[in-house]
Tab-separated table of C-alpha atoms and ligand atoms in Angstrom:
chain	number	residue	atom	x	y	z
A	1	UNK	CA	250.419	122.342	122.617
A	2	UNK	CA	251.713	118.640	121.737
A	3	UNK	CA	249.116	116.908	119.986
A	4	UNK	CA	248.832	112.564	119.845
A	5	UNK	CA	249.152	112.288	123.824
A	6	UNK	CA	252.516	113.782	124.119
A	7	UNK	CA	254.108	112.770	121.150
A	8	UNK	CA	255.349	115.304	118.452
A	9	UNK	CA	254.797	114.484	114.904
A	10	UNK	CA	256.520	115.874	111.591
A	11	UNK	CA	253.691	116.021	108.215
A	12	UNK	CA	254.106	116.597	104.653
A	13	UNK	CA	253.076	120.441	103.533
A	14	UNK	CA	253.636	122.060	100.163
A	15	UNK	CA	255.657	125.447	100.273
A	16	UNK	CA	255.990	127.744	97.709
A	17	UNK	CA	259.223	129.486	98.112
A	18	UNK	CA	259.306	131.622	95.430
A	19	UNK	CA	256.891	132.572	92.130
A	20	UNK	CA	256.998	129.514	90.551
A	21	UNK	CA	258.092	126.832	92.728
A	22	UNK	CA	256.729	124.907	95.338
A	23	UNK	CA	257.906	121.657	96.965
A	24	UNK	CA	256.657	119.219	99.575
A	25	UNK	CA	258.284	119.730	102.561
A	26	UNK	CA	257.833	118.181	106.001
A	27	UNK	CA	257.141	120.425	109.103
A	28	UNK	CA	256.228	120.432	112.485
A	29	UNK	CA	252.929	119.643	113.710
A	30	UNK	CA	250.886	122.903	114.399
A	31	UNK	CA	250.762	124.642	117.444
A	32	UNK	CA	247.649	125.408	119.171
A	33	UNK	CA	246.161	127.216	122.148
A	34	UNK	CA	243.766	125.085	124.299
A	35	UNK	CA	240.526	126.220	122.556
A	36	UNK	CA	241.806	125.168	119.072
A	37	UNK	CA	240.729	122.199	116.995
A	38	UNK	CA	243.540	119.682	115.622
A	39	UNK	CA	241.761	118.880	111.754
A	40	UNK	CA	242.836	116.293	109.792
A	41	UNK	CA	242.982	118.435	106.397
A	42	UNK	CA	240.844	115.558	103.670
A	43	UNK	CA	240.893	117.887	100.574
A	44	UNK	CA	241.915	121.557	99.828
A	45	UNK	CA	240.419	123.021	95.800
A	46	UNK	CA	242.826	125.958	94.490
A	47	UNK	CA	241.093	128.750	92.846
A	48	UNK	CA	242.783	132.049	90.858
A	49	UNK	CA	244.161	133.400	94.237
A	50	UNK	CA	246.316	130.305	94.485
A	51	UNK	CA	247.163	130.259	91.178
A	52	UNK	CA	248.135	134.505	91.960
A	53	UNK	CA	250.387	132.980	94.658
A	54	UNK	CA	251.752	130.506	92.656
A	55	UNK	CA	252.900	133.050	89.832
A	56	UNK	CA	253.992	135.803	92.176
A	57	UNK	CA	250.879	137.778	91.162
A	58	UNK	CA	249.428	137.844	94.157
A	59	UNK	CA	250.820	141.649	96.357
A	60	UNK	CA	249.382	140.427	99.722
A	61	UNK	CA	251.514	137.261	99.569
A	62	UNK	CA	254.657	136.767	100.804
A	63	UNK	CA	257.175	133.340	100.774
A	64	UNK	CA	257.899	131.213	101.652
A	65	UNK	CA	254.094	130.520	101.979
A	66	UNK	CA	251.578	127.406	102.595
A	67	UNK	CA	248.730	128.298	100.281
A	68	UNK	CA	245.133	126.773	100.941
A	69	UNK	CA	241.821	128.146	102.202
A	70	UNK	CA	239.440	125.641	100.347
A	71	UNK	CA	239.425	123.377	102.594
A	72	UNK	CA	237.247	120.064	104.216
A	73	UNK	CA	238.143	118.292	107.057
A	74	UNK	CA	237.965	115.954	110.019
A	75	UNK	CA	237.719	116.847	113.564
A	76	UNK	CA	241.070	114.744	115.302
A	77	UNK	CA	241.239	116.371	118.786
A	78	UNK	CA	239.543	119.098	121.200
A	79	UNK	CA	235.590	119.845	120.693
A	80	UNK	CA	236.041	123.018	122.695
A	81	UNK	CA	233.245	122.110	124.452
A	82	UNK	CA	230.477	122.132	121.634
A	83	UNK	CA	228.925	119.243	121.197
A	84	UNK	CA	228.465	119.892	117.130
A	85	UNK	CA	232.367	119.199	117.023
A	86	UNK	CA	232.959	115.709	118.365
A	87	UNK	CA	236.056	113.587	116.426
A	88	UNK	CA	235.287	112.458	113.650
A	89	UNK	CA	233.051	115.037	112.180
A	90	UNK	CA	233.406	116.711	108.646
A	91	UNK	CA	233.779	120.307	108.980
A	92	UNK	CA	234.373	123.259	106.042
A	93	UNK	CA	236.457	126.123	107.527
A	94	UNK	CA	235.800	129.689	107.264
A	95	UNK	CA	239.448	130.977	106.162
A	96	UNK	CA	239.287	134.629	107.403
A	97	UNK	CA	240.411	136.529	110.119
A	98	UNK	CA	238.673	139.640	111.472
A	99	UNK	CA	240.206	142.128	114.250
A	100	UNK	CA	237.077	143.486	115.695
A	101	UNK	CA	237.783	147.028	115.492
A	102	UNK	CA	238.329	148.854	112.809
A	103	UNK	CA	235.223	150.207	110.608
A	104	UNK	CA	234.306	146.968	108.763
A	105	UNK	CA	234.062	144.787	112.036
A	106	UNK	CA	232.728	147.476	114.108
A	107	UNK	CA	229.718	147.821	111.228
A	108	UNK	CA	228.959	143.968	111.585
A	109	UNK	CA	231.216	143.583	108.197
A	110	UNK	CA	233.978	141.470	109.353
A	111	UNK	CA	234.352	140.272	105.924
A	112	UNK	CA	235.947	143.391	104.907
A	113	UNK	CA	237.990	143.785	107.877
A	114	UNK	CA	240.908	145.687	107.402
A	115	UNK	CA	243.255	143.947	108.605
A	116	UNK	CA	242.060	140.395	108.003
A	117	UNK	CA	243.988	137.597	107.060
A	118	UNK	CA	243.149	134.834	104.968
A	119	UNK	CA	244.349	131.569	105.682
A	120	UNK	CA	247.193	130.142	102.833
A	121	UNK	CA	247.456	134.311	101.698
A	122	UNK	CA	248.714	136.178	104.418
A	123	UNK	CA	249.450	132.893	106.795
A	124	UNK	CA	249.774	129.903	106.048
A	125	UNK	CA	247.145	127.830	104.603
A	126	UNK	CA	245.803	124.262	104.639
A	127	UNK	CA	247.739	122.378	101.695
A	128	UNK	CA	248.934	120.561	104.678
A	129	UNK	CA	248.333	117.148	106.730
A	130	UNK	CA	246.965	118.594	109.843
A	131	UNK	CA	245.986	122.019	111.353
A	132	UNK	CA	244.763	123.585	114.346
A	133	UNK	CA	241.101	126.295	114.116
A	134	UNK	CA	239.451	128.358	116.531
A	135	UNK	CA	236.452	125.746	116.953
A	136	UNK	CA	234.022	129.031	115.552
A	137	UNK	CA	235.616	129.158	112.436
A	138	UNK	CA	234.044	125.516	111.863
A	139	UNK	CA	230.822	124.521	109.700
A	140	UNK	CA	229.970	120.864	110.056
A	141	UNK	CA	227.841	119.852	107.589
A	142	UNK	CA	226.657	116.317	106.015
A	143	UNK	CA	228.626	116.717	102.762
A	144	UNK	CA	230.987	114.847	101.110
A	145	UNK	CA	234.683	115.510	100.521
A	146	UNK	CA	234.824	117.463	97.644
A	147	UNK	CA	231.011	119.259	98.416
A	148	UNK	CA	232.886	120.181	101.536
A	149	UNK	CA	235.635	121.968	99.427
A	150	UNK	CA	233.493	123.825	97.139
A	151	UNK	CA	231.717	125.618	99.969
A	152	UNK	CA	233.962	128.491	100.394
A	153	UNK	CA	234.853	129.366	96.886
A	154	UNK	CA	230.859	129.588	96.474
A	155	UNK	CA	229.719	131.372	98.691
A	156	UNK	CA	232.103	134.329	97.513
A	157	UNK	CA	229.560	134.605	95.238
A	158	UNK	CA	226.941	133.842	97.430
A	159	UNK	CA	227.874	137.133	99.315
A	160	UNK	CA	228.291	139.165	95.802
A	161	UNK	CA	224.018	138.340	95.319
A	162	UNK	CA	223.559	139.362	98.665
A	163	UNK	CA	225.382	142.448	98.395
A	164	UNK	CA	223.152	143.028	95.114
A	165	UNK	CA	220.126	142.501	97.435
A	166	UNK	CA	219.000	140.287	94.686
A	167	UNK	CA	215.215	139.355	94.624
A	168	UNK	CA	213.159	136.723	92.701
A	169	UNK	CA	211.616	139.945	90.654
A	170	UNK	CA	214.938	140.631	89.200
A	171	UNK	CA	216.919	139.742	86.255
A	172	UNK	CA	220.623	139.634	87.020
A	173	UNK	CA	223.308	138.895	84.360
A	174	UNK	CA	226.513	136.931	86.291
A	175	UNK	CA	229.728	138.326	84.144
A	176	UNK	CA	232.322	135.671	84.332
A	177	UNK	CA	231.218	132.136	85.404
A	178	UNK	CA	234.836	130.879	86.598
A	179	UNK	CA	234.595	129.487	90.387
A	180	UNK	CA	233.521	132.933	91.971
A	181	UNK	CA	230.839	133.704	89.158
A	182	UNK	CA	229.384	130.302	89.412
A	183	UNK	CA	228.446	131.050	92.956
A	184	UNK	CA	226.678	134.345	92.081
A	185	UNK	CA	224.581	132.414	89.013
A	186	UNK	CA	223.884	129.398	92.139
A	187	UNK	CA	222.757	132.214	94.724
A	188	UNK	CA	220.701	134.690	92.067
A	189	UNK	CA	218.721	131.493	90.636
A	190	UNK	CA	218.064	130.362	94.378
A	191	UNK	CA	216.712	133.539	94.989
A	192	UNK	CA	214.367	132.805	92.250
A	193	UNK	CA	215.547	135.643	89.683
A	194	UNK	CA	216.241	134.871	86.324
A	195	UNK	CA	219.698	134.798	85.581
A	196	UNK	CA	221.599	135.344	82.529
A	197	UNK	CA	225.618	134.377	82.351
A	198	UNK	CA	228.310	135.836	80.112
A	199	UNK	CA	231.695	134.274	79.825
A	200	UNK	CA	233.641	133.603	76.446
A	201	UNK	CA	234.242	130.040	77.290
A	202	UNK	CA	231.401	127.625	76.016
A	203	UNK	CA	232.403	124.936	79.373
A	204	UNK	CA	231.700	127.255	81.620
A	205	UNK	CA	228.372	128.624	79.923
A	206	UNK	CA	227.025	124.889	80.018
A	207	UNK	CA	228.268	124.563	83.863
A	208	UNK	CA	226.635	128.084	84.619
A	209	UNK	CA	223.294	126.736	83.301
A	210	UNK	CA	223.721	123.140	85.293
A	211	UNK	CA	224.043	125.921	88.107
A	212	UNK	CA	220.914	127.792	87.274
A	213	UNK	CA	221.307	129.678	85.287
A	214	UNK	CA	218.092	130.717	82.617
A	215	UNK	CA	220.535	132.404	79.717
A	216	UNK	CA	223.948	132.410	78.269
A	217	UNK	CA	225.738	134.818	76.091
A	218	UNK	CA	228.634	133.711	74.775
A	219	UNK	CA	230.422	137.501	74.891
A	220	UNK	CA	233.804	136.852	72.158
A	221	UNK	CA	230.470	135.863	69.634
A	222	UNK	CA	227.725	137.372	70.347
A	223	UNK	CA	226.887	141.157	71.527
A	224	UNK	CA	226.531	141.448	74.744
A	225	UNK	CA	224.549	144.788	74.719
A	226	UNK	CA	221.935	143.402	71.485
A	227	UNK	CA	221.313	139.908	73.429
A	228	UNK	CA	220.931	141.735	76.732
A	229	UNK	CA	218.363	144.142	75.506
A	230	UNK	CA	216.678	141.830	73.999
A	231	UNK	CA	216.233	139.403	76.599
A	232	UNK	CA	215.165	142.481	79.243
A	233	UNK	CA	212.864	144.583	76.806
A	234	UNK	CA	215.388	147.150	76.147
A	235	UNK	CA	215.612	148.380	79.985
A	236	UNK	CA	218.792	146.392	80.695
A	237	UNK	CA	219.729	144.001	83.620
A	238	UNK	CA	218.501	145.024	87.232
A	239	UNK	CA	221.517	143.699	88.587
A	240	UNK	CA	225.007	142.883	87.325
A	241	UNK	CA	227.503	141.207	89.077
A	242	UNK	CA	231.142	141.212	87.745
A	243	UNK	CA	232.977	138.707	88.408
A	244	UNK	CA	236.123	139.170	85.775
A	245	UNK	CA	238.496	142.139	86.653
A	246	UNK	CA	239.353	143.402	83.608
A	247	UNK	CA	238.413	147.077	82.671
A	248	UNK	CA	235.952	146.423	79.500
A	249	UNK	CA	233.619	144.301	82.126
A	250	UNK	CA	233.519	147.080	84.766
A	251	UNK	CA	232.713	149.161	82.345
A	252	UNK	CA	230.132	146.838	80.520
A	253	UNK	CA	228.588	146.866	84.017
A	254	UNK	CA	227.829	150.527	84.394
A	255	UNK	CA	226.942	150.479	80.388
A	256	UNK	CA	224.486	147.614	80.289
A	257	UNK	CA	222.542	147.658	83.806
A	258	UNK	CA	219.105	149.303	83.601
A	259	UNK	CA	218.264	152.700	85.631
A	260	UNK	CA	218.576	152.842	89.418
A	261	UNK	CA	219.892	148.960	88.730
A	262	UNK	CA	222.686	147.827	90.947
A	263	UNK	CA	226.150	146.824	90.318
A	264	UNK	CA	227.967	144.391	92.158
A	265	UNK	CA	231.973	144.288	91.611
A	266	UNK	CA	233.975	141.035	92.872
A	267	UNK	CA	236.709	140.977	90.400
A	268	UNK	CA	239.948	142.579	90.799
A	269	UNK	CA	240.853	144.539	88.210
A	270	UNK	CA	244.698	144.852	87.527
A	271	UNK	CA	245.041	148.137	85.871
A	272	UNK	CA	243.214	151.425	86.418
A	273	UNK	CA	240.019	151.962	84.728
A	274	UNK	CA	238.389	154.674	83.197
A	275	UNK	CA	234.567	155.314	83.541
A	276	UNK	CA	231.674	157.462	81.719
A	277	UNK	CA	230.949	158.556	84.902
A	278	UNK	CA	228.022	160.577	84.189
A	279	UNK	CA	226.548	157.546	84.073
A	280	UNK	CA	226.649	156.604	87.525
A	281	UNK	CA	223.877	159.513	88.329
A	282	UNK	CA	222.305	159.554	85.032
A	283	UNK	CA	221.338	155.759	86.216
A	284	UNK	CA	221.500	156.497	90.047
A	285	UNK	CA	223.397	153.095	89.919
A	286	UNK	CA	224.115	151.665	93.343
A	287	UNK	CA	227.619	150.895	92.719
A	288	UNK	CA	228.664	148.160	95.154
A	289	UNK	CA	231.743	146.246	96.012
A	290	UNK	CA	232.119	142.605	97.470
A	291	UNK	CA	235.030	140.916	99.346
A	292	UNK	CA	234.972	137.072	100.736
A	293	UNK	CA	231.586	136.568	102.733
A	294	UNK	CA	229.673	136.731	105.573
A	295	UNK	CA	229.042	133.237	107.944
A	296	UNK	CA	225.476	133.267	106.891
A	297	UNK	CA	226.867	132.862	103.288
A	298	UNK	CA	228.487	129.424	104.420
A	299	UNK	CA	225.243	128.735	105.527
A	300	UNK	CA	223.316	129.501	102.593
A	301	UNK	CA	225.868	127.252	100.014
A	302	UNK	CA	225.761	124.355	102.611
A	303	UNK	CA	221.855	124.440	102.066
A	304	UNK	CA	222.149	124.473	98.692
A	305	UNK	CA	225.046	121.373	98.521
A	306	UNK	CA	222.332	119.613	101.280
A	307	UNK	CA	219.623	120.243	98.861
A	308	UNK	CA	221.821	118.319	96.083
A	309	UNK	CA	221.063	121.482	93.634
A	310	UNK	CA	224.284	122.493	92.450
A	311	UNK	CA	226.392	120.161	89.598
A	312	UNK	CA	229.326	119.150	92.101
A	313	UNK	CA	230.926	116.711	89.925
A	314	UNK	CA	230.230	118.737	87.021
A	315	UNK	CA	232.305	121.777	88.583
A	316	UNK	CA	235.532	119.141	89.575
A	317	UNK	CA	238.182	119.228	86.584
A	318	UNK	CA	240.427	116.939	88.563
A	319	UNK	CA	241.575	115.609	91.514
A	320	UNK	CA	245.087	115.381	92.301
A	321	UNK	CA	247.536	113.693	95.482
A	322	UNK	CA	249.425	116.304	98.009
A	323	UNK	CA	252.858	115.041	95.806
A	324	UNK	CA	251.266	116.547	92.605
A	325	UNK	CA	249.674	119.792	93.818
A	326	UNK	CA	252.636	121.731	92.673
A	327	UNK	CA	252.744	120.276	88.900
A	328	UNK	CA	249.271	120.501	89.089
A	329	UNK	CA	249.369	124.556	89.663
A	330	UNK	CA	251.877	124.570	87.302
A	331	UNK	CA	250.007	123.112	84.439
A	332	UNK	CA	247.213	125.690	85.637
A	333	UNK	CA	249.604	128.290	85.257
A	334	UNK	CA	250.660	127.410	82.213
A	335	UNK	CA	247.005	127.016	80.420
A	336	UNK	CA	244.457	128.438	82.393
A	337	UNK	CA	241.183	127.839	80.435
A	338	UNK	CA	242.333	123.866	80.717
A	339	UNK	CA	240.875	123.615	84.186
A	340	UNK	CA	237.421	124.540	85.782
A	341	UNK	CA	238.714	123.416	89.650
A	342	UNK	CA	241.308	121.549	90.784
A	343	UNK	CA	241.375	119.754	94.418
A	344	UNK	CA	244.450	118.321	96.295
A	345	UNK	CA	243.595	114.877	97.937
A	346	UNK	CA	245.492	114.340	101.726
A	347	UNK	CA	243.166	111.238	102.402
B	401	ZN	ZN1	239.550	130.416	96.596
B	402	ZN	ZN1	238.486	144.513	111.460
């Protein structure tokens, strides 16, 4: 389809071509089918996963790539007929793909789909001036910008609480309070339980209590197993969500969380790990794993940003122009505890 009555248009996009580097580029307009929305892309954050892609680290990746799924924008063309997508309205995008028949999708799980695809991973992303959506992968909402932008990195962790079936009776420790884990501490303390966080980084501690959060434990100082028994009367978390990837947490998981409590794995861990499994029926743990989330996740965080109860500026390290995103990742790369989030301006 040509967009802009009839006229084709070139825009700026940054490629990575190879761990390492990335460039601005200028490509064709996207092509759509005669459903699809034509966004005007406003901001896009970059999270771990981009920072994976931008190292090499990332297997499902391949280059030369577009990365990108964080992403607000503008409606530009096409409402597809609903009337909750005229131009000019501010829309988050849900950055998956689901197939609709293997076991995941056919279970009501598309989130886990087997053969999904998430936008700027395995296709191209949104780090880009304009792109083209199916108009139901869409979520207006009455956010600004960069509230816009948050929403899908949060509600990873939105659907990590959910997965926990977390209640307001429980006490849930959040392991890890980088992007993902700040969702979980957001969702667990809307849910009205009492949330303790663990990270080794004092900045994120303070953001995860701006988020909610009741506790912190600061784990490289402090032991994690006195502080948590203390705080839960010896019995041990009812919930634990880890949100590290790295083999001493998914094992602190199984160690800490009380009997018949419920463990909740986001992370990715990089090597193999080795468990006392004994005590996953000593404990009758539900063991549980969680991958990207669910649409009524993306509602859930947009309540939350509506409701003006989560530290948005707070959670921003900085915002940079398209022209800078790849220095940007770079300096990421290069000293990853520097930055909290980082989003790419296209306005
Ligand atoms: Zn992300
Ligand atoms: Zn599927």
């Amino acid at each position: 389809m040509i967009w802009a009555r009839g006229r084709a248009f070139n825009m700026k996009a940054l490629v990575l071509h190879k761990p390492g580097q990335g460039s601005i580029e200028t490509i064709p307009e996207p092509a759509g089918d005669g459903s699809d929305i034509l966004l005007k892309v406003r901001m896009v954050g970059l999270c771990g996963s981009d920072l994976s892609s931008f190292r090499g680290l990332n297997p499902l990746v391949t280059y030369p790539r577009i990365p990108g799924h964080e992403v607000s924008a503008t409606v530009v063309q096409g409402d597809g007929g609903d009337s909750r997508l005229s131009v000019g309205t501010d829309v988050a995008i849900f950055p998956y793909t689901s197939c609709g028949k293997c076991a995941s999708c056919l279970r009501r799980r598309p989130n886990a789909c087997q053969f999904n695809e998430t936008l700027g991973v395995q296709r191209d992303g949104a780090l880009t001036e304009f792109i083209v959506m199916p108009p139901e992968k869409l979520y207006p909402a009455r956010l600004t910008t960069t509230e816009l932008c948050l929403i899908e990195p949060l509600t990873v962790g939105f659907h990590a609480v959910s997965r926990g079936r977390v209640t307001g009776e429980d006490t849930v420790v959040i392991m890890g309070c980088g992007g993902v884990g700040l969702g979980a501490v957001a969702a667990s303390s809307s849910r009205g339980a009492r949330t303790i966080c663990v990270d080794v980084d004092d900045d994120k501690l303070e953001l995860a209590r701006a988020s909610g959060g009741a506790h912190t434990i600061n784990s490289l100082r402090e032991s994690l197993h006195d502080r948590l028994r203390e705080l839960t009367g010896g019995r041990g978390p009812d919930v634990i969500v880890e949100a590290v990837g790295t083999a001493a947490t998914f094992r602190a998981a199984v160690e800490e969380v009380s009997f018949t409590g419920r463990v909740v794995y986001i992370g990715y861990a990089k090597e193999p790990v080795s468990y006392e499994t004994k005590l996953f029926v000593q404990k009758e743990l539900d063991v549980l794993g969680s991958r990207n989330a669910q649409p009524e996740d993306f509602h859930a965080v947009i309540r939350l940003l509506e409701g003006r109860r989560f530290p948005v500026d707070q959670a921003v390290s900085v915002v940079v122009p398209l022209y800078e995103a790849a220095d940007a990742l770079r300096s990421w790369s290069e000293n990853p505890s520097r930055f909290k989030k980082i989003l790419v301006s296209l306005d």
